[in-house]
Structure formats: structure tokens, C-alpha cells
Amino acid sequence: MNTTLAWQDAPAPAASRATPSLRTWQPEEFEARLRACESRYHIHHPFNRRLNSGELQPFQVRGWVANRFYYQLCIPQKDAAVLANCPDREERRRWIERILDHDGRGDFEGRNAGGIEAWSRLGQAVGLGHEALWSQRHVQPGVRFAVDAYVNFARSRPWEEAAISSLTEMFAPKIHADRLAGWPSLYPWVQPEGLAYFRQRIPLATRDVEHGLEVARRWACTRERQERALQILHFKLDILWSMLDAIERAYPDDLPMELRP
Amino acid sequence: MNTTLAWQDAPAPAASRATPSLRTWQPEEFEARLRACESRYHIHHPFNRRLNSGELQPFQVRGWVANRFYYQLCIPQKDAAVLANCPDREERRRWIERILDHDGRGDFEGRNAGGIEAWSRLGQAVGLGHEALWSQRHVQPGVRFAVDAYVNFARSRPWEEAAISSLTEMFAPKIHADRLAGWPSLYPWVQPEGLAYFRQRIPLATRDVEHGLEVARRWACTRERQERALQILHFKLDILWSMLDAIERAYPDDLPMELRP
């Protein structure tokens, strides 16, 4: 899986590979093709399958939480890059919600504290100290390279392309729901209030996807762009998958005690 | 190994972590500390150890060649980014040799054809078709993310920092010499003329390192910058290591026949 995607960040390679003579897909067919990419979503990665079926040891869950935190930290920068490239005030007024969702808003208390804070509470709930999480000292190089590729993509490409790359959120409600359903019995040692992040994200992901799909449908008005959109979604799916590759490799079942988070 | 490096591309994190009150190392000590980073060089990666001891199957060698080609392709862009950030003509006149070394010069024939061409001949020598190599269809996402991190670093940081990141070449002559010494008997099916790349790189790496160390010594005039230099070298070592992680994962011994390059 995910082994043969040719992708280059700088030039848009779709131009040379697309088939502009073919018909533009109807909106329903285009959306169905986007949704069919679910088969490459990291919900199917061996490490996530083990995570959500209760097979991991506490240090492996902690390793996952500590590494995934780097993704959380970078999301507002990614979204700010989208905003920075977007000349349309109406679109910016909608997109800015994503930054507020993660960095927090208003009094920054409770739900207003934002997704990064919620993830930080998840860190506490799995037994990671504040310093262990925020120092980023457990973050694997392969995780950094993958996440940074996402931020750099958003910085360097048109905002519509970056919006399309965020459409992996189409598949997120299921992965969050799996965690909410399974973790309390599978990992009773995790403090349940730590799971609030997953609960919060379900309605927000649904709203984000609605906006993302609107942008995708409007932007992808030719078959060439529709194929480019699929390629962008593959690129983002590869990022999530590659993160789990690096996490899985860093936390094997028999990792020496002194290296365990 | 390489599990706990906290690294951020954008701000220079050394500033917060360095110890400016400590003495600046003497040039010899600074260089010795740079050279001591060899313990993290990818020569010690399990996949490279297997590669250079003849344990890999042909499809695994081909997978390595096809993926490493992406690095070769990106090196001139990386070096051009260094050049683009360098205001000193004398330095540019030396640095440009690296681009010529890879892209070729003069009549582009024989040795003048450059390193990318030499690697392309290595591809032929291991049985990769021209299209299989140049289409980049075997390149793993994790390899792209790591290599792109290197190019983005060179684009976004001062040219001296990028020069320092190239100092992994200090350790390259040994890895090339291992291949030249071992492959002919370990992998007799590899056409020997394909090994020219490794032979060519040894004197070029030596020349590049001389220049790189000059830049490093001059730029790292405080303990803070010396520590930053070590951090940069670690970052680059992580890139090389992470590439092999992704390659190793993509080509396990029992990969189904239809997925083998």
C-alpha cells in the first residue's frame, strides 16, 4: 500500500499525466472517487489496527500520543498558510475557524482551550508528563519530515489545493469513534477525560469536510484538476500513513525499557 | 538510534537550548565533535549493513537504487538553493562545482555526464529499466518527505547552515569504498560498470568536505553556533537514516513477487 505514488511538491505533475480528453466527472462521481480513497486511510495501518484493538502496551500508546502531538502543533500553521494564500475574505472567514479550533478562542478555558490543549490533556491521561510532550523529544524524524511536508505543501500551493489536502477529514469521524468506543475497556489505565479530543473532533471534522468539498468541487472543474485533486488526497494520505510507519518502527514490542516513553 | 532528536525547521531552536556561557571549542575539538557524529551515519543502519554484506535479494537492491535516485535528483536543487542564498561570489564559484558534478558539464559525455547520469547507469546495472527509474514510481513517500526536508532546509536557512548540513559527506568515502570492495563478489549479477558512481564520489566528497569544514569553522565562531552546527548535522543524519527506514519497510524479504521492482 502507498508504495508507488509519484509525487513532487514543486511543479504540479498532474499536467503531464492527466488525460484532459476524458470527460469531467459529475460532482457525485468526483466525490465518490474522493471518498473511495478511504482504503488508503491510516485507519487501516497495522499500527492503528493494533492501537484500536487494544493490542498495544502503554509505552506504545504514549509513543503514538507524543508523536501525533507534533501533527497537532503544526495544524494551525498549516491552516494559517492556507489563509495567507487565500485572497477571498468570505473563504478566510470560514477557514479561520480551523485555527481557532486548534489554538483556542475566547477565554481559552474548557472547550475554548482548543485542540492542542485537548491533545495535551490526552498526553496527561496516558501518563506522559507535560515536559515529555511539549519538549517534542519523543518525536521521530520520520514524523517530522512527513508533517513538515504537509505544512510546506500548504505554504507553496494554491489555497484550494491545500484545502483539498485537508479532505482526509472525510475519514476521521470513524477513527475517532473507534477510539471513543474501544479505549475505555481496552485501555482502562487511560484517564477517560483524556478522550475529549476525539469527541470534539467529530462534529468539527464534519463541518470542515463540508467546506473542503465545496472548495474541491468548485476548483476541480476539469478532469485534469479532478485527477490532480485525487493525487493531492493520496499525498496527504501518504503523510498520515508514513507517520505511523515511523511510529511503529520506533516502538517495537520489545523496546528496551530505558527507551520507552 | 535517532529517536529523540527534537528538531524544528523554521526557528533555530539552538538559541533556547545552547549554553553560551560555556567556552567555544577549539577548531580541532569542534571538528572532532562533528566527526564523532559518524556513529549516527546510515552506514550503521540495518538495511545498509545487509546491503553491504551481500544479504539482499536483487529486488531489494533495485528498490534501494530506485529510491536513492530521488535523493540524487534533488541534490542539484538543494545546491542551487544554497547558491541562491549565498551573497559571496568566491563561495559561489566553489559551490557551483557541486551542481556541475551532479547535472554534468561540458559535453555531458562520460564523466562529464554527472552524478545523476552515473546513478542512472547504476540503475541499468542492477536491472531497473530507464522508465522504472526515471518515472520515480518506486519512490516511497517516506523517502520523498525526508529528501524534501533537506531541500526545504537549504531553501529556508542561511547558506552556511545548509553547507554544514552537507557535512555527512565526511563519512561518505567509507560507504562508497565498502560498496566498491564488496559488491563485485557479493552481487556478481550487478554489471560492474554500474559502480562508477561510487568511484567518482570519493575524491569529490573529500573536496566538498574540505570546503564545508572551512565554512563551518568560520561560521561557528561561538559555542552556541557550534552546538547549532552539531544539531544541523544530526538533522541531516536523520534524513539519511529515515530514508533507509522507509526503504527497508517497503522491501521486506517476503514481498509478493508482483510488488518487487
PDB file of N, CA and C in Angstrom, chain A residues 9-89:
ATOM      1  N   ASP A   9       6.532  17.944  -4.966  1.00  0.00           N
ATOM      2  CA  ASP A   9       5.920  19.075  -4.300  1.00  0.00           C
ATOM      3  C   ASP A   9       5.867  20.291  -5.215  1.00  0.00           C
ATOM      4  N   ALA A  10       6.962  20.587  -5.850  1.00  0.00           N
ATOM      5  CA  ALA A  10       7.083  21.872  -6.537  1.00  0.00           C
ATOM      6  C   ALA A  10       6.186  22.000  -7.774  1.00  0.00           C
ATOM      7  N   PRO A  11       6.494  21.351  -8.884  1.00  0.00           N
ATOM      8  CA  PRO A  11       5.593  21.532 -10.023  1.00  0.00           C
ATOM      9  C   PRO A  11       4.381  20.630  -9.870  1.00  0.00           C
ATOM     10  N   ALA A  12       3.281  21.023 -10.440  1.00  0.00           N
ATOM     11  CA  ALA A  12       2.086  20.192 -10.389  1.00  0.00           C
ATOM     12  C   ALA A  12       2.217  19.120 -11.460  1.00  0.00           C
ATOM     13  N   PRO A  13       2.510  17.880 -11.072  1.00  0.00           N
ATOM     14  CA  PRO A  13       2.832  16.881 -12.084  1.00  0.00           C
ATOM     15  C   PRO A  13       1.607  16.362 -12.815  1.00  0.00           C
ATOM     16  N   ALA A  14       0.424  16.693 -12.312  1.00  0.00           N
ATOM     17  CA  ALA A  14      -0.781  16.198 -12.972  1.00  0.00           C
ATOM     18  C   ALA A  14      -0.806  16.614 -14.432  1.00  0.00           C
ATOM     19  N   ALA A  15      -0.292  17.789 -14.690  1.00  0.00           N
ATOM     20  CA  ALA A  15      -0.359  18.352 -16.038  1.00  0.00           C
ATOM     21  C   ALA A  15       0.176  17.381 -17.084  1.00  0.00           C
ATOM     22  N   SER A  16       1.259  16.673 -16.721  1.00  0.00           N
ATOM     23  CA  SER A  16       1.858  15.803 -17.716  1.00  0.00           C
ATOM     24  C   SER A  16       1.183  14.442 -17.759  1.00  0.00           C
ATOM     25  N   ARG A  17       0.442  14.109 -16.701  1.00  0.00           N
ATOM     26  CA  ARG A  17      -0.049  12.748 -16.593  1.00  0.00           C
ATOM     27  C   ARG A  17      -1.561  12.640 -16.794  1.00  0.00           C
ATOM     28  N   ALA A  18      -2.241  13.757 -16.675  1.00  0.00           N
ATOM     29  CA  ALA A  18      -3.694  13.699 -16.727  1.00  0.00           C
ATOM     30  C   ALA A  18      -4.161  13.434 -18.149  1.00  0.00           C
ATOM     31  N   THR A  19      -5.421  13.224 -18.266  1.00  0.00           N
ATOM     32  CA  THR A  19      -5.988  12.860 -19.552  1.00  0.00           C
ATOM     33  C   THR A  19      -7.103  13.836 -19.865  1.00  0.00           C
ATOM     34  N   PRO A  20      -6.734  15.036 -20.307  1.00  0.00           N
ATOM     35  CA  PRO A  20      -7.725  16.105 -20.464  1.00  0.00           C
ATOM     36  C   PRO A  20      -8.785  15.789 -21.514  1.00  0.00           C
ATOM     37  N   SER A  21      -8.508  14.801 -22.362  1.00  0.00           N
ATOM     38  CA  SER A  21      -9.504  14.486 -23.374  1.00  0.00           C
ATOM     39  C   SER A  21     -10.678  13.727 -22.774  1.00  0.00           C
ATOM     40  N   LEU A  22     -10.469  13.170 -21.585  1.00  0.00           N
ATOM     41  CA  LEU A  22     -11.564  12.424 -20.957  1.00  0.00           C
ATOM     42  C   LEU A  22     -12.575  13.385 -20.347  1.00  0.00           C
ATOM     43  N   ARG A  23     -13.766  12.874 -20.123  1.00  0.00           N
ATOM     44  CA  ARG A  23     -14.847  13.729 -19.642  1.00  0.00           C
ATOM     45  C   ARG A  23     -14.635  14.122 -18.173  1.00  0.00           C
ATOM     46  N   THR A  24     -15.132  15.276 -17.854  1.00  0.00           N
ATOM     47  CA  THR A  24     -15.130  15.718 -16.460  1.00  0.00           C
ATOM     48  C   THR A  24     -16.176  14.890 -15.709  1.00  0.00           C
ATOM     49  N   TRP A  25     -15.760  14.399 -14.523  1.00  0.00           N
ATOM     50  CA  TRP A  25     -16.711  13.601 -13.740  1.00  0.00           C
ATOM     51  C   TRP A  25     -17.827  14.499 -13.203  1.00  0.00           C
ATOM     52  N   GLN A  26     -19.021  13.940 -13.099  1.00  0.00           N
ATOM     53  CA  GLN A  26     -20.120  14.634 -12.424  1.00  0.00           C
ATOM     54  C   GLN A  26     -19.732  14.823 -10.957  1.00  0.00           C
ATOM     55  N   PRO A  27     -20.292  15.859 -10.301  1.00  0.00           N
ATOM     56  CA  PRO A  27     -19.929  16.110  -8.897  1.00  0.00           C
ATOM     57  C   PRO A  27     -20.071  14.870  -8.013  1.00  0.00           C
ATOM     58  N   GLU A  28     -21.124  14.096  -8.214  1.00  0.00           N
ATOM     59  CA  GLU A  28     -21.329  12.912  -7.373  1.00  0.00           C
ATOM     60  C   GLU A  28     -20.234  11.879  -7.606  1.00  0.00           C
ATOM     61  N   GLU A  29     -19.863  11.714  -8.872  1.00  0.00           N
ATOM     62  CA  GLU A  29     -18.840  10.720  -9.184  1.00  0.00           C
ATOM     63  C   GLU A  29     -17.488  11.184  -8.643  1.00  0.00           C
ATOM     64  N   PHE A  30     -17.220  12.474  -8.792  1.00  0.00           N
ATOM     65  CA  PHE A  30     -15.957  13.030  -8.279  1.00  0.00           C
ATOM     66  C   PHE A  30     -15.876  12.817  -6.773  1.00  0.00           C
ATOM     67  N   GLU A  31     -16.955  13.141  -6.063  1.00  0.00           N
ATOM     68  CA  GLU A  31     -16.946  12.959  -4.614  1.00  0.00           C
ATOM     69  C   GLU A  31     -16.812  11.482  -4.243  1.00  0.00           C
ATOM     70  N   ALA A  32     -17.470  10.628  -4.997  1.00  0.00           N
ATOM     71  CA  ALA A  32     -17.373   9.185  -4.718  1.00  0.00           C
ATOM     72  C   ALA A  32     -15.919   8.717  -4.886  1.00  0.00           C
ATOM     73  N   ARG A  33     -15.232   9.267  -5.888  1.00  0.00           N
ATOM     74  CA  ARG A  33     -13.832   8.868  -6.101  1.00  0.00           C
ATOM     75  C   ARG A  33     -12.940   9.386  -4.973  1.00  0.00           C
ATOM     76  N   LEU A  34     -13.242  10.587  -4.499  1.00  0.00           N
ATOM     77  CA  LEU A  34     -12.503  11.093  -3.330  1.00  0.00           C
ATOM     78  C   LEU A  34     -12.748  10.181  -2.129  1.00  0.00           C
ATOM     79  N   ARG A  35     -14.003   9.832  -1.922  1.00  0.00           N
ATOM     80  CA  ARG A  35     -14.338   9.014  -0.745  1.00  0.00           C
ATOM     81  C   ARG A  35     -13.768   7.592  -0.855  1.00  0.00           C
ATOM     82  N   ALA A  36     -13.584   7.132  -2.079  1.00  0.00           N
ATOM     83  CA  ALA A  36     -13.037   5.782  -2.267  1.00  0.00           C
ATOM     84  C   ALA A  36     -11.576   5.695  -1.822  1.00  0.00           C
ATOM     85  N   CYS A  37     -10.938   6.840  -1.658  1.00  0.00           N
ATOM     86  CA  CYS A  37      -9.549   6.844  -1.179  1.00  0.00           C
ATOM     87  C   CYS A  37      -9.442   6.383   0.271  1.00  0.00           C
ATOM     88  N   GLU A  38     -10.584   6.173   0.895  1.00  0.00           N
ATOM     89  CA  GLU A  38     -10.585   5.716   2.287  1.00  0.00           C
ATOM     90  C   GLU A  38      -9.739   4.461   2.467  1.00  0.00           C
ATOM     91  N   SER A  39      -9.634   3.664   1.415  1.00  0.00           N
ATOM     92  CA  SER A  39      -8.867   2.407   1.525  1.00  0.00           C
ATOM     93  C   SER A  39      -7.401   2.659   1.842  1.00  0.00           C
ATOM     94  N   ARG A  40      -6.932   3.899   1.621  1.00  0.00           N
ATOM     95  CA  ARG A  40      -5.545   4.239   1.942  1.00  0.00           C
ATOM     96  C   ARG A  40      -5.430   5.035   3.242  1.00  0.00           C
ATOM     97  N   TYR A  41      -6.544   5.212   3.926  1.00  0.00           N
ATOM     98  CA  TYR A  41      -6.527   5.985   5.181  1.00  0.00           C
ATOM     99  C   TYR A  41      -5.778   5.193   6.255  1.00  0.00           C
ATOM    100  N   HIS A  42      -5.112   5.898   7.150  1.00  0.00           N
ATOM    101  CA  HIS A  42      -4.282   5.229   8.153  1.00  0.00           C
ATOM    102  C   HIS A  42      -5.094   4.435   9.180  1.00  0.00           C
ATOM    103  N   ILE A  43      -6.420   4.490   9.079  1.00  0.00           N
ATOM    104  CA  ILE A  43      -7.222   3.614   9.924  1.00  0.00           C
ATOM    105  C   ILE A  43      -6.874   2.155   9.631  1.00  0.00           C
ATOM    106  N   HIS A  44      -6.378   1.884   8.412  1.00  0.00           N
ATOM    107  CA  HIS A  44      -6.038   0.521   8.013  1.00  0.00           C
ATOM    108  C   HIS A  44      -4.561   0.183   8.256  1.00  0.00           C
ATOM    109  N   HIS A  45      -3.797   1.121   8.768  1.00  0.00           N
ATOM    110  CA  HIS A  45      -2.376   0.849   9.029  1.00  0.00           C
ATOM    111  C   HIS A  45      -2.257  -0.183  10.157  1.00  0.00           C
ATOM    112  N   PRO A  46      -1.329  -1.121  10.028  1.00  0.00           N
ATOM    113  CA  PRO A  46      -1.198  -2.154  11.077  1.00  0.00           C
ATOM    114  C   PRO A  46      -1.072  -1.569  12.477  1.00  0.00           C
ATOM    115  N   PHE A  47      -0.356  -0.458  12.611  1.00  0.00           N
ATOM    116  CA  PHE A  47      -0.183   0.107  13.947  1.00  0.00           C
ATOM    117  C   PHE A  47      -1.498   0.654  14.478  1.00  0.00           C
ATOM    118  N   ASN A  48      -2.289   1.301  13.623  1.00  0.00           N
ATOM    119  CA  ASN A  48      -3.581   1.810  14.095  1.00  0.00           C
ATOM    120  C   ASN A  48      -4.543   0.670  14.402  1.00  0.00           C
ATOM    121  N   ARG A  49      -4.467  -0.393  13.591  1.00  0.00           N
ATOM    122  CA  ARG A  49      -5.335  -1.544  13.870  1.00  0.00           C
ATOM    123  C   ARG A  49      -5.012  -2.120  15.244  1.00  0.00           C
ATOM    124  N   ARG A  50      -3.719  -2.194  15.545  1.00  0.00           N
ATOM    125  CA  ARG A  50      -3.318  -2.709  16.862  1.00  0.00           C
ATOM    126  C   ARG A  50      -3.735  -1.730  17.968  1.00  0.00           C
ATOM    127  N   LEU A  51      -3.544  -0.435  17.691  1.00  0.00           N
ATOM    128  CA  LEU A  51      -3.910   0.586  18.680  1.00  0.00           C
ATOM    129  C   LEU A  51      -5.386   0.486  19.036  1.00  0.00           C
ATOM    130  N   ASN A  52      -6.230   0.418  18.014  1.00  0.00           N
ATOM    131  CA  ASN A  52      -7.672   0.466  18.264  1.00  0.00           C
ATOM    132  C   ASN A  52      -8.271  -0.893  18.602  1.00  0.00           C
ATOM    133  N   SER A  53      -7.448  -1.940  18.620  1.00  0.00           N
ATOM    134  CA  SER A  53      -7.981  -3.224  19.095  1.00  0.00           C
ATOM    135  C   SER A  53      -7.349  -3.607  20.431  1.00  0.00           C
ATOM    136  N   GLY A  54      -6.670  -2.652  21.053  1.00  0.00           N
ATOM    137  CA  GLY A  54      -6.206  -2.865  22.423  1.00  0.00           C
ATOM    138  C   GLY A  54      -4.939  -3.685  22.562  1.00  0.00           C
ATOM    139  N   GLU A  55      -4.185  -3.839  21.449  1.00  0.00           N
ATOM    140  CA  GLU A  55      -3.018  -4.720  21.495  1.00  0.00           C
ATOM    141  C   GLU A  55      -1.737  -4.025  21.949  1.00  0.00           C
ATOM    142  N   LEU A  56      -1.786  -2.719  22.111  1.00  0.00           N
ATOM    143  CA  LEU A  56      -0.537  -2.015  22.404  1.00  0.00           C
ATOM    144  C   LEU A  56      -0.266  -1.902  23.895  1.00  0.00           C
ATOM    145  N   GLN A  57       1.013  -1.872  24.201  1.00  0.00           N
ATOM    146  CA  GLN A  57       1.439  -1.643  25.574  1.00  0.00           C
ATOM    147  C   GLN A  57       1.382  -0.138  25.857  1.00  0.00           C
ATOM    148  N   PRO A  58       1.297   0.217  27.151  1.00  0.00           N
ATOM    149  CA  PRO A  58       1.184   1.647  27.484  1.00  0.00           C
ATOM    150  C   PRO A  58       2.273   2.512  26.830  1.00  0.00           C
ATOM    151  N   PHE A  59       3.524   2.036  26.779  1.00  0.00           N
ATOM    152  CA  PHE A  59       4.576   2.907  26.200  1.00  0.00           C
ATOM    153  C   PHE A  59       4.353   3.122  24.715  1.00  0.00           C
ATOM    154  N   GLN A  60       3.686   2.162  24.052  1.00  0.00           N
ATOM    155  CA  GLN A  60       3.414   2.333  22.619  1.00  0.00           C
ATOM    156  C   GLN A  60       2.292   3.335  22.395  1.00  0.00           C
ATOM    157  N   VAL A  61       1.289   3.306  23.277  1.00  0.00           N
ATOM    158  CA  VAL A  61       0.226   4.306  23.206  1.00  0.00           C
ATOM    159  C   VAL A  61       0.823   5.693  23.484  1.00  0.00           C
ATOM    160  N   ARG A  62       1.690   5.751  24.479  1.00  0.00           N
ATOM    161  CA  ARG A  62       2.333   7.041  24.794  1.00  0.00           C
ATOM    162  C   ARG A  62       3.184   7.527  23.622  1.00  0.00           C
ATOM    163  N   GLY A  63       3.896   6.611  22.991  1.00  0.00           N
ATOM    164  CA  GLY A  63       4.721   6.986  21.824  1.00  0.00           C
ATOM    165  C   GLY A  63       3.857   7.560  20.715  1.00  0.00           C
ATOM    166  N   TRP A  64       2.705   6.927  20.509  1.00  0.00           N
ATOM    167  CA  TRP A  64       1.791   7.422  19.478  1.00  0.00           C
ATOM    168  C   TRP A  64       1.286   8.821  19.838  1.00  0.00           C
ATOM    169  N   VAL A  65       0.858   8.995  21.082  1.00  0.00           N
ATOM    170  CA  VAL A  65       0.327  10.305  21.520  1.00  0.00           C
ATOM    171  C   VAL A  65       1.411  11.380  21.410  1.00  0.00           C
ATOM    172  N   ALA A  66       2.624  11.055  21.818  1.00  0.00           N
ATOM    173  CA  ALA A  66       3.715  12.047  21.807  1.00  0.00           C
ATOM    174  C   ALA A  66       4.086  12.446  20.383  1.00  0.00           C
ATOM    175  N   ASN A  67       4.047  11.492  19.465  1.00  0.00           N
ATOM    176  CA  ASN A  67       4.408  11.794  18.084  1.00  0.00           C
ATOM    177  C   ASN A  67       3.305  12.511  17.338  1.00  0.00           C
ATOM    178  N   ARG A  68       2.102  12.042  17.537  1.00  0.00           N
ATOM    179  CA  ARG A  68       0.963  12.651  16.884  1.00  0.00           C
ATOM    180  C   ARG A  68       0.779  14.110  17.347  1.00  0.00           C
ATOM    181  N   PHE A  69       1.275  14.406  18.521  1.00  0.00           N
ATOM    182  CA  PHE A  69       1.208  15.781  19.039  1.00  0.00           C
ATOM    183  C   PHE A  69       1.911  16.753  18.089  1.00  0.00           C
ATOM    184  N   TYR A  70       2.984  16.280  17.438  1.00  0.00           N
ATOM    185  CA  TYR A  70       3.674  17.171  16.501  1.00  0.00           C
ATOM    186  C   TYR A  70       2.746  17.582  15.367  1.00  0.00           C
ATOM    187  N   TYR A  71       1.925  16.639  14.914  1.00  0.00           N
ATOM    188  CA  TYR A  71       0.928  16.953  13.890  1.00  0.00           C
ATOM    189  C   TYR A  71      -0.043  18.013  14.417  1.00  0.00           C
ATOM    190  N   GLN A  72      -0.531  17.814  15.632  1.00  0.00           N
ATOM    191  CA  GLN A  72      -1.459  18.782  16.225  1.00  0.00           C
ATOM    192  C   GLN A  72      -0.845  20.173  16.285  1.00  0.00           C
ATOM    193  N   LEU A  73       0.423  20.230  16.704  1.00  0.00           N
ATOM    194  CA  LEU A  73       1.103  21.516  16.845  1.00  0.00           C
ATOM    195  C   LEU A  73       1.209  22.237  15.509  1.00  0.00           C
ATOM    196  N   CYS A  74       1.377  21.484  14.444  1.00  0.00           N
ATOM    197  CA  CYS A  74       1.620  22.101  13.132  1.00  0.00           C
ATOM    198  C   CYS A  74       0.347  22.468  12.388  1.00  0.00           C
ATOM    199  N   ILE A  75      -0.783  21.907  12.790  1.00  0.00           N
ATOM    200  CA  ILE A  75      -2.023  22.145  12.041  1.00  0.00           C
ATOM    201  C   ILE A  75      -2.394  23.638  11.962  1.00  0.00           C
ATOM    202  N   PRO A  76      -2.309  24.396  13.056  1.00  0.00           N
ATOM    203  CA  PRO A  76      -2.648  25.822  12.915  1.00  0.00           C
ATOM    204  C   PRO A  76      -1.695  26.568  11.966  1.00  0.00           C
ATOM    205  N   GLN A  77      -0.430  26.161  11.946  1.00  0.00           N
ATOM    206  CA  GLN A  77       0.487  26.794  10.992  1.00  0.00           C
ATOM    207  C   GLN A  77       0.094  26.440   9.561  1.00  0.00           C
ATOM    208  N   LYS A  78      -0.278  25.184   9.363  1.00  0.00           N
ATOM    209  CA  LYS A  78      -0.758  24.763   8.042  1.00  0.00           C
ATOM    210  C   LYS A  78      -1.974  25.590   7.644  1.00  0.00           C
ATOM    211  N   ASP A  79      -2.923  25.740   8.567  1.00  0.00           N
ATOM    212  CA  ASP A  79      -4.150  26.476   8.241  1.00  0.00           C
ATOM    213  C   ASP A  79      -3.886  27.965   8.050  1.00  0.00           C
ATOM    214  N   ALA A  80      -2.923  28.483   8.782  1.00  0.00           N
ATOM    215  CA  ALA A  80      -2.563  29.888   8.577  1.00  0.00           C
ATOM    216  C   ALA A  80      -1.914  30.084   7.209  1.00  0.00           C
ATOM    217  N   ALA A  81      -1.175  29.074   6.738  1.00  0.00           N
ATOM    218  CA  ALA A  81      -0.583  29.160   5.400  1.00  0.00           C
ATOM    219  C   ALA A  81      -1.686  29.174   4.341  1.00  0.00           C
ATOM    220  N   VAL A  82      -2.740  28.395   4.562  1.00  0.00           N
ATOM    221  CA  VAL A  82      -3.883  28.399   3.638  1.00  0.00           C
ATOM    222  C   VAL A  82      -4.503  29.795   3.610  1.00  0.00           C
ATOM    223  N   LEU A  83      -4.713  30.323   4.777  1.00  0.00           N
ATOM    224  CA  LEU A  83      -5.282  31.665   4.926  1.00  0.00           C
ATOM    225  C   LEU A  83      -4.409  32.707   4.222  1.00  0.00           C
ATOM    226  N   ALA A  84      -3.111  32.557   4.388  1.00  0.00           N
ATOM    227  CA  ALA A  84      -2.166  33.517   3.812  1.00  0.00           C
ATOM    228  C   ALA A  84      -2.211  33.508   2.296  1.00  0.00           C
ATOM    229  N   ASN A  85      -2.604  32.369   1.725  1.00  0.00           N
ATOM    230  CA  ASN A  85      -2.659  32.259   0.263  1.00  0.00           C
ATOM    231  C   ASN A  85      -4.047  32.502  -0.309  1.00  0.00           C
ATOM    232  N   CYS A  86      -4.989  32.842   0.560  1.00  0.00           N
ATOM    233  CA  CYS A  86      -6.385  32.935   0.111  1.00  0.00           C
ATOM    234  C   CYS A  86      -6.813  34.401  -0.029  1.00  0.00           C
ATOM    235  N   PRO A  87      -7.127  34.833  -1.238  1.00  0.00           N
ATOM    236  CA  PRO A  87      -7.487  36.243  -1.458  1.00  0.00           C
ATOM    237  C   PRO A  87      -8.974  36.525  -1.196  1.00  0.00           C
ATOM    238  N   ASP A  88      -9.745  35.522  -0.824  1.00  0.00           N
ATOM    239  CA  ASP A  88     -11.194  35.677  -0.728  1.00  0.00           C
ATOM    240  C   ASP A  88     -11.619  35.788   0.738  1.00  0.00           C
ATOM    241  N   ARG A  89     -12.133  36.968   1.121  1.00  0.00           N
ATOM    242  CA  ARG A  89     -12.462  37.199   2.527  1.00  0.00           C
ATOM    243  C   ARG A  89     -13.516  36.231   3.049  1.00  0.00           C
TER     244      ARG A  89
END
